[in-house]
Amino acid sequence: MKNIIKNTAILTVITLVAGILLGLVYDITKEPIALAKEKAKNEAYQAVMKDADTFEQTEVDGLVELPCAINEAVIAKAGEEVVGYVVTVTTSEGYGGDIQVSVGIAVDGTVKGIEMLSISETAGLGMNANTPEFKAQYADVLTEEFVVTKGLDGCLFVFDNTEWQAFEEKLHTLPMMDKEARQFTRFFL
């Protein structure tokens, strides 16, 4: 009985000391972590909207409905002139967790670029979304509309209308008597 009380007291003291130390470490690192996140966010804004020198917060509540969370929207300015907008969204559809991305859009609707703020996908295909080659396909793209559809492996596919029509035509060429082909086509359409 004496051993149980002694061991309980030791474990309680260890737990209290560990909790206090974790709290101290949190207090010490909280501000540097917040500053690093803010710096990364501003670098992402600058990467997707190179013409801008300042970014001002704006509200987007109710303007658009997206299947993801809009974290933030800013107005990108060069001097006093509005040159575009940067929208940061988070989707929980990532295979390895949430994906947070900033998208720069010029005033004429041209997508100026994308930048991943947070991505923890699997090595290979998933992490390719963070490569310069992947991001380059979204730089300086002007289209009236995009088609966003669920993709394979929990990803989203983004097509401009021309690409989507070509993809849709390919889907319609699949043999409808084949059960797997029908399921694949229904997945996208």
PDB file of C-alpha atoms in Angstrom:
ATOM      1  CA  MET A   1       0.000   0.000   0.000  1.00  0.00           C
ATOM      2  CA  LYS A   2       2.880   2.316   0.851  1.00  0.00           C
ATOM      3  CA  ASN A   3       4.416   1.671  -2.604  1.00  0.00           C
ATOM      4  CA  ILE A   4       1.194   2.571  -4.404  1.00  0.00           C
ATOM      5  CA  ILE A   5       0.950   5.930  -2.621  1.00  0.00           C
ATOM      6  CA  LYS A   6       4.658   6.633  -3.227  1.00  0.00           C
ATOM      7  CA  ASN A   7       4.420   5.730  -6.942  1.00  0.00           C
ATOM      8  CA  THR A   8       1.227   7.770  -7.334  1.00  0.00           C
ATOM      9  CA  ALA A   9       2.909  10.793  -5.746  1.00  0.00           C
ATOM     10  CA  ILE A  10       5.966  10.421  -8.011  1.00  0.00           C
ATOM     11  CA  LEU A  11       3.819  10.141 -11.140  1.00  0.00           C
ATOM     12  CA  THR A  12       1.751  13.143 -10.067  1.00  0.00           C
ATOM     13  CA  VAL A  13       4.867  15.271  -9.544  1.00  0.00           C
ATOM     14  CA  ILE A  14       6.319  14.147 -12.915  1.00  0.00           C
ATOM     15  CA  THR A  15       3.020  14.956 -14.653  1.00  0.00           C
ATOM     16  CA  LEU A  16       2.799  18.387 -13.030  1.00  0.00           C
ATOM     17  CA  VAL A  17       6.413  19.253 -13.902  1.00  0.00           C
ATOM     18  CA  ALA A  18       5.928  18.041 -17.498  1.00  0.00           C
ATOM     19  CA  GLY A  19       2.722  20.064 -17.821  1.00  0.00           C
ATOM     20  CA  ILE A  20       4.381  23.220 -16.480  1.00  0.00           C
ATOM     21  CA  LEU A  21       7.371  22.751 -18.807  1.00  0.00           C
ATOM     22  CA  LEU A  22       5.095  22.208 -21.816  1.00  0.00           C
ATOM     23  CA  GLY A  23       3.193  25.361 -20.905  1.00  0.00           C
ATOM     24  CA  LEU A  24       6.446  27.341 -20.693  1.00  0.00           C
ATOM     25  CA  VAL A  25       7.663  25.994 -24.030  1.00  0.00           C
ATOM     26  CA  TYR A  26       4.306  26.927 -25.589  1.00  0.00           C
ATOM     27  CA  ASP A  27       4.520  30.478 -24.215  1.00  0.00           C
ATOM     28  CA  ILE A  28       8.101  30.863 -25.450  1.00  0.00           C
ATOM     29  CA  THR A  29       7.412  29.517 -28.966  1.00  0.00           C
ATOM     30  CA  LYS A  30       3.890  30.903 -29.529  1.00  0.00           C
ATOM     31  CA  GLU A  31       4.977  34.308 -30.839  1.00  0.00           C
ATOM     32  CA  PRO A  32       7.873  33.102 -33.077  1.00  0.00           C
ATOM     33  CA  ILE A  33       5.582  30.478 -34.622  1.00  0.00           C
ATOM     34  CA  ALA A  34       2.869  33.087 -35.288  1.00  0.00           C
ATOM     35  CA  LEU A  35       5.446  35.429 -36.849  1.00  0.00           C
ATOM     36  CA  ALA A  36       6.821  32.631 -39.047  1.00  0.00           C
ATOM     37  CA  LYS A  37       3.292  31.737 -40.230  1.00  0.00           C
ATOM     38  CA  GLU A  38       2.539  35.382 -40.995  1.00  0.00           C
ATOM     39  CA  LYS A  39       5.811  35.715 -42.917  1.00  0.00           C
ATOM     40  CA  ALA A  40       5.067  32.539 -44.928  1.00  0.00           C
ATOM     41  CA  LYS A  41       1.572  33.834 -45.700  1.00  0.00           C
ATOM     42  CA  ASN A  42       2.907  37.201 -46.911  1.00  0.00           C
ATOM     43  CA  GLU A  43       5.544  35.453 -49.042  1.00  0.00           C
ATOM     44  CA  ALA A  44       2.766  33.311 -50.565  1.00  0.00           C
ATOM     45  CA  TYR A  45       0.706  36.436 -51.300  1.00  0.00           C
ATOM     46  CA  GLN A  46       3.697  38.040 -53.005  1.00  0.00           C
ATOM     47  CA  ALA A  47       4.387  34.836 -54.974  1.00  0.00           C
ATOM     48  CA  VAL A  48       0.847  34.681 -56.384  1.00  0.00           C
ATOM     49  CA  MET A  49       0.450  38.416 -56.970  1.00  0.00           C
ATOM     50  CA  LYS A  50       3.886  39.720 -57.946  1.00  0.00           C
ATOM     51  CA  ASP A  51       2.574  43.125 -59.114  1.00  0.00           C
ATOM     52  CA  ALA A  52       1.282  44.034 -55.647  1.00  0.00           C
ATOM     53  CA  ASP A  53       3.211  45.815 -52.946  1.00  0.00           C
ATOM     54  CA  THR A  54       0.498  45.836 -50.255  1.00  0.00           C
ATOM     55  CA  PHE A  55      -2.312  43.524 -49.211  1.00  0.00           C
ATOM     56  CA  GLU A  56      -5.432  44.677 -47.349  1.00  0.00           C
ATOM     57  CA  GLN A  57      -7.882  42.375 -45.579  1.00  0.00           C
ATOM     58  CA  THR A  58     -11.398  42.160 -46.982  1.00  0.00           C
ATOM     59  CA  GLU A  59     -14.541  40.201 -46.146  1.00  0.00           C
ATOM     60  CA  VAL A  60     -15.913  37.468 -48.414  1.00  0.00           C
ATOM     61  CA  ASP A  61     -18.746  36.103 -46.304  1.00  0.00           C
ATOM     62  CA  GLY A  62     -21.660  35.192 -48.549  1.00  0.00           C
ATOM     63  CA  LEU A  63     -19.970  36.242 -51.805  1.00  0.00           C
ATOM     64  CA  VAL A  64     -19.192  32.724 -53.002  1.00  0.00           C
ATOM     65  CA  GLU A  65     -20.042  29.190 -52.010  1.00  0.00           C
ATOM     66  CA  LEU A  66     -17.130  26.789 -52.101  1.00  0.00           C
ATOM     67  CA  PRO A  67     -16.751  23.211 -50.878  1.00  0.00           C
ATOM     68  CA  CYS A  68     -13.903  24.396 -48.664  1.00  0.00           C
ATOM     69  CA  ALA A  69     -13.277  26.954 -45.950  1.00  0.00           C
ATOM     70  CA  ILE A  70     -12.294  30.454 -47.053  1.00  0.00           C
ATOM     71  CA  ASN A  71      -9.697  31.470 -44.490  1.00  0.00           C
ATOM     72  CA  GLU A  72      -8.864  34.883 -45.759  1.00  0.00           C
ATOM     73  CA  ALA A  73      -9.225  37.247 -48.687  1.00  0.00           C
ATOM     74  CA  VAL A  74      -7.060  40.272 -49.350  1.00  0.00           C
ATOM     75  CA  ILE A  75      -7.066  43.067 -51.878  1.00  0.00           C
ATOM     76  CA  ALA A  76      -3.722  43.297 -53.679  1.00  0.00           C
ATOM     77  CA  LYS A  77      -2.585  46.839 -54.471  1.00  0.00           C
ATOM     78  CA  ALA A  78       0.290  48.423 -56.364  1.00  0.00           C
ATOM     79  CA  GLY A  79       0.411  51.849 -54.780  1.00  0.00           C
ATOM     80  CA  GLU A  80      -3.244  52.879 -54.585  1.00  0.00           C
ATOM     81  CA  GLU A  81      -4.316  50.828 -57.618  1.00  0.00           C
ATOM     82  CA  VAL A  82      -6.101  47.511 -57.039  1.00  0.00           C
ATOM     83  CA  VAL A  83      -4.294  44.898 -59.139  1.00  0.00           C
ATOM     84  CA  GLY A  84      -6.137  41.839 -57.880  1.00  0.00           C
ATOM     85  CA  TYR A  85      -7.121  39.643 -54.992  1.00  0.00           C
ATOM     86  CA  VAL A  86      -5.599  36.786 -53.042  1.00  0.00           C
ATOM     87  CA  VAL A  87      -7.915  34.184 -51.545  1.00  0.00           C
ATOM     88  CA  THR A  88      -6.679  31.572 -49.084  1.00  0.00           C
ATOM     89  CA  VAL A  89      -8.777  28.443 -48.701  1.00  0.00           C
ATOM     90  CA  THR A  90      -8.491  25.187 -46.786  1.00  0.00           C
ATOM     91  CA  THR A  91      -9.905  21.881 -47.905  1.00  0.00           C
ATOM     92  CA  SER A  92     -10.091  18.798 -45.737  1.00  0.00           C
ATOM     93  CA  GLU A  93     -10.129  16.557 -48.812  1.00  0.00           C
ATOM     94  CA  GLY A  94      -6.382  15.955 -48.752  1.00  0.00           C
ATOM     95  CA  TYR A  95      -5.202  12.387 -48.331  1.00  0.00           C
ATOM     96  CA  GLY A  96      -2.688  13.332 -45.644  1.00  0.00           C
ATOM     97  CA  GLY A  97      -4.732  16.066 -43.960  1.00  0.00           C
ATOM     98  CA  ASP A  98      -5.860  19.592 -44.682  1.00  0.00           C
ATOM     99  CA  ILE A  99      -4.515  21.474 -47.687  1.00  0.00           C
ATOM    100  CA  GLN A 100      -4.288  25.256 -47.468  1.00  0.00           C
ATOM    101  CA  VAL A 101      -3.671  27.172 -50.681  1.00  0.00           C
ATOM    102  CA  SER A 102      -3.526  30.834 -51.691  1.00  0.00           C
ATOM    103  CA  VAL A 103      -4.738  31.819 -55.165  1.00  0.00           C
ATOM    104  CA  GLY A 104      -3.906  35.149 -56.792  1.00  0.00           C
ATOM    105  CA  ILE A 105      -6.528  36.548 -59.176  1.00  0.00           C
ATOM    106  CA  ALA A 106      -5.971  39.731 -61.202  1.00  0.00           C
ATOM    107  CA  VAL A 107      -8.789  42.247 -61.669  1.00  0.00           C
ATOM    108  CA  ASP A 108      -9.438  40.911 -65.195  1.00  0.00           C
ATOM    109  CA  GLY A 109      -9.996  37.399 -63.798  1.00  0.00           C
ATOM    110  CA  THR A 110      -6.586  35.997 -64.720  1.00  0.00           C
ATOM    111  CA  VAL A 111      -5.335  33.463 -62.200  1.00  0.00           C
ATOM    112  CA  LYS A 112      -1.837  34.755 -61.493  1.00  0.00           C
ATOM    113  CA  GLY A 113      -0.681  31.735 -59.499  1.00  0.00           C
ATOM    114  CA  ILE A 114      -1.176  29.409 -56.574  1.00  0.00           C
ATOM    115  CA  GLU A 115       0.940  28.758 -53.512  1.00  0.00           C
ATOM    116  CA  MET A 116       0.568  25.980 -50.969  1.00  0.00           C
ATOM    117  CA  LEU A 117       0.632  27.235 -47.387  1.00  0.00           C
ATOM    118  CA  SER A 118       0.055  23.838 -45.841  1.00  0.00           C
ATOM    119  CA  ILE A 119       0.171  20.421 -47.465  1.00  0.00           C
ATOM    120  CA  SER A 120       1.069  17.054 -45.986  1.00  0.00           C
ATOM    121  CA  GLU A 121       0.277  14.645 -48.775  1.00  0.00           C
ATOM    122  CA  THR A 122       2.033  11.382 -49.430  1.00  0.00           C
ATOM    123  CA  ALA A 123       5.358  11.431 -51.229  1.00  0.00           C
ATOM    124  CA  GLY A 124       5.043  11.222 -54.988  1.00  0.00           C
ATOM    125  CA  LEU A 125       1.777  12.175 -56.629  1.00  0.00           C
ATOM    126  CA  GLY A 126       0.268  14.068 -53.684  1.00  0.00           C
ATOM    127  CA  MET A 127       3.294  16.225 -52.970  1.00  0.00           C
ATOM    128  CA  ASN A 128       3.629  17.073 -56.674  1.00  0.00           C
ATOM    129  CA  ALA A 129       1.049  19.774 -55.979  1.00  0.00           C
ATOM    130  CA  ASN A 130       3.811  21.722 -54.258  1.00  0.00           C
ATOM    131  CA  THR A 131       6.299  21.577 -57.139  1.00  0.00           C
ATOM    132  CA  PRO A 132       7.041  24.568 -59.376  1.00  0.00           C
ATOM    133  CA  GLU A 133       5.957  22.542 -62.426  1.00  0.00           C
ATOM    134  CA  PHE A 134       2.510  21.885 -60.953  1.00  0.00           C
ATOM    135  CA  LYS A 135       2.031  25.480 -59.820  1.00  0.00           C
ATOM    136  CA  ALA A 136       3.176  26.847 -63.198  1.00  0.00           C
ATOM    137  CA  GLN A 137       0.090  25.417 -64.919  1.00  0.00           C
ATOM    138  CA  TYR A 138      -2.017  27.900 -62.921  1.00  0.00           C
ATOM    139  CA  ALA A 139       0.114  30.970 -63.666  1.00  0.00           C
ATOM    140  CA  ASP A 140      -1.415  33.603 -65.948  1.00  0.00           C
ATOM    141  CA  VAL A 141      -4.475  31.535 -66.844  1.00  0.00           C
ATOM    142  CA  LEU A 142      -7.442  33.545 -68.079  1.00  0.00           C
ATOM    143  CA  THR A 143     -10.641  31.652 -68.564  1.00  0.00           C
ATOM    144  CA  GLU A 144     -14.292  32.472 -68.141  1.00  0.00           C
ATOM    145  CA  GLU A 145     -14.967  29.409 -66.016  1.00  0.00           C
ATOM    146  CA  PHE A 146     -13.254  26.512 -64.326  1.00  0.00           C
ATOM    147  CA  VAL A 147     -14.726  23.088 -63.722  1.00  0.00           C
ATOM    148  CA  VAL A 148     -13.781  21.617 -60.349  1.00  0.00           C
ATOM    149  CA  THR A 149     -14.632  17.973 -59.810  1.00  0.00           C
ATOM    150  CA  LYS A 150     -13.646  15.299 -57.377  1.00  0.00           C
ATOM    151  CA  GLY A 151     -10.542  13.551 -58.577  1.00  0.00           C
ATOM    152  CA  LEU A 152      -8.824  10.310 -57.805  1.00  0.00           C
ATOM    153  CA  ASP A 153      -7.348   9.450 -54.400  1.00  0.00           C
ATOM    154  CA  GLY A 154      -9.309  12.176 -52.597  1.00  0.00           C
ATOM    155  CA  CYS A 155      -7.916  14.964 -54.801  1.00  0.00           C
ATOM    156  CA  LEU A 156      -9.718  17.683 -56.700  1.00  0.00           C
ATOM    157  CA  PHE A 157      -9.320  18.102 -60.456  1.00  0.00           C
ATOM    158  CA  VAL A 158      -9.496  21.576 -61.987  1.00  0.00           C
ATOM    159  CA  PHE A 159     -10.186  21.996 -65.718  1.00  0.00           C
ATOM    160  CA  ASP A 160     -10.781  25.008 -67.889  1.00  0.00           C
ATOM    161  CA  ASN A 161     -13.823  24.533 -70.129  1.00  0.00           C
ATOM    162  CA  THR A 162     -11.825  23.317 -73.134  1.00  0.00           C
ATOM    163  CA  GLU A 163      -9.952  20.714 -71.088  1.00  0.00           C
ATOM    164  CA  TRP A 164     -13.171  19.611 -69.386  1.00  0.00           C
ATOM    165  CA  GLN A 165     -14.974  19.140 -72.707  1.00  0.00           C
ATOM    166  CA  ALA A 166     -12.089  17.017 -74.010  1.00  0.00           C
ATOM    167  CA  PHE A 167     -12.078  14.954 -70.806  1.00  0.00           C
ATOM    168  CA  GLU A 168     -15.852  14.536 -70.931  1.00  0.00           C
ATOM    169  CA  GLU A 169     -15.644  13.357 -74.560  1.00  0.00           C
ATOM    170  CA  LYS A 170     -13.065  10.745 -73.549  1.00  0.00           C
ATOM    171  CA  LEU A 171     -15.363   9.547 -70.768  1.00  0.00           C
ATOM    172  CA  HIS A 172     -18.213   9.149 -73.266  1.00  0.00           C
ATOM    173  CA  THR A 173     -16.031   6.907 -75.449  1.00  0.00           C
ATOM    174  CA  LEU A 174     -15.684   4.338 -72.656  1.00  0.00           C
ATOM    175  CA  PRO A 175     -17.722   1.166 -73.216  1.00  0.00           C
ATOM    176  CA  MET A 176     -21.015   1.538 -71.353  1.00  0.00           C
ATOM    177  CA  MET A 177     -21.488  -2.239 -71.238  1.00  0.00           C
ATOM    178  CA  ASP A 178     -18.420  -2.468 -68.978  1.00  0.00           C
ATOM    179  CA  LYS A 179     -19.443  -2.048 -65.317  1.00  0.00           C
ATOM    180  CA  GLU A 180     -16.104  -0.491 -64.269  1.00  0.00           C
ATOM    181  CA  ALA A 181     -16.208   1.988 -67.169  1.00  0.00           C
ATOM    182  CA  ARG A 182     -19.739   3.039 -66.148  1.00  0.00           C
ATOM    183  CA  GLN A 183     -18.640   3.502 -62.525  1.00  0.00           C
ATOM    184  CA  PHE A 184     -15.609   5.528 -63.601  1.00  0.00           C
ATOM    185  CA  THR A 185     -17.735   7.776 -65.821  1.00  0.00           C
ATOM    186  CA  ARG A 186     -20.357   8.261 -63.089  1.00  0.00           C
ATOM    187  CA  PHE A 187     -17.612   9.193 -60.649  1.00  0.00           C
ATOM    188  CA  PHE A 188     -16.836  12.310 -62.698  1.00  0.00           C
ATOM    189  CA  LEU A 189     -20.147  13.204 -64.307  1.00  0.00           C
TER     190      LEU A 189
END
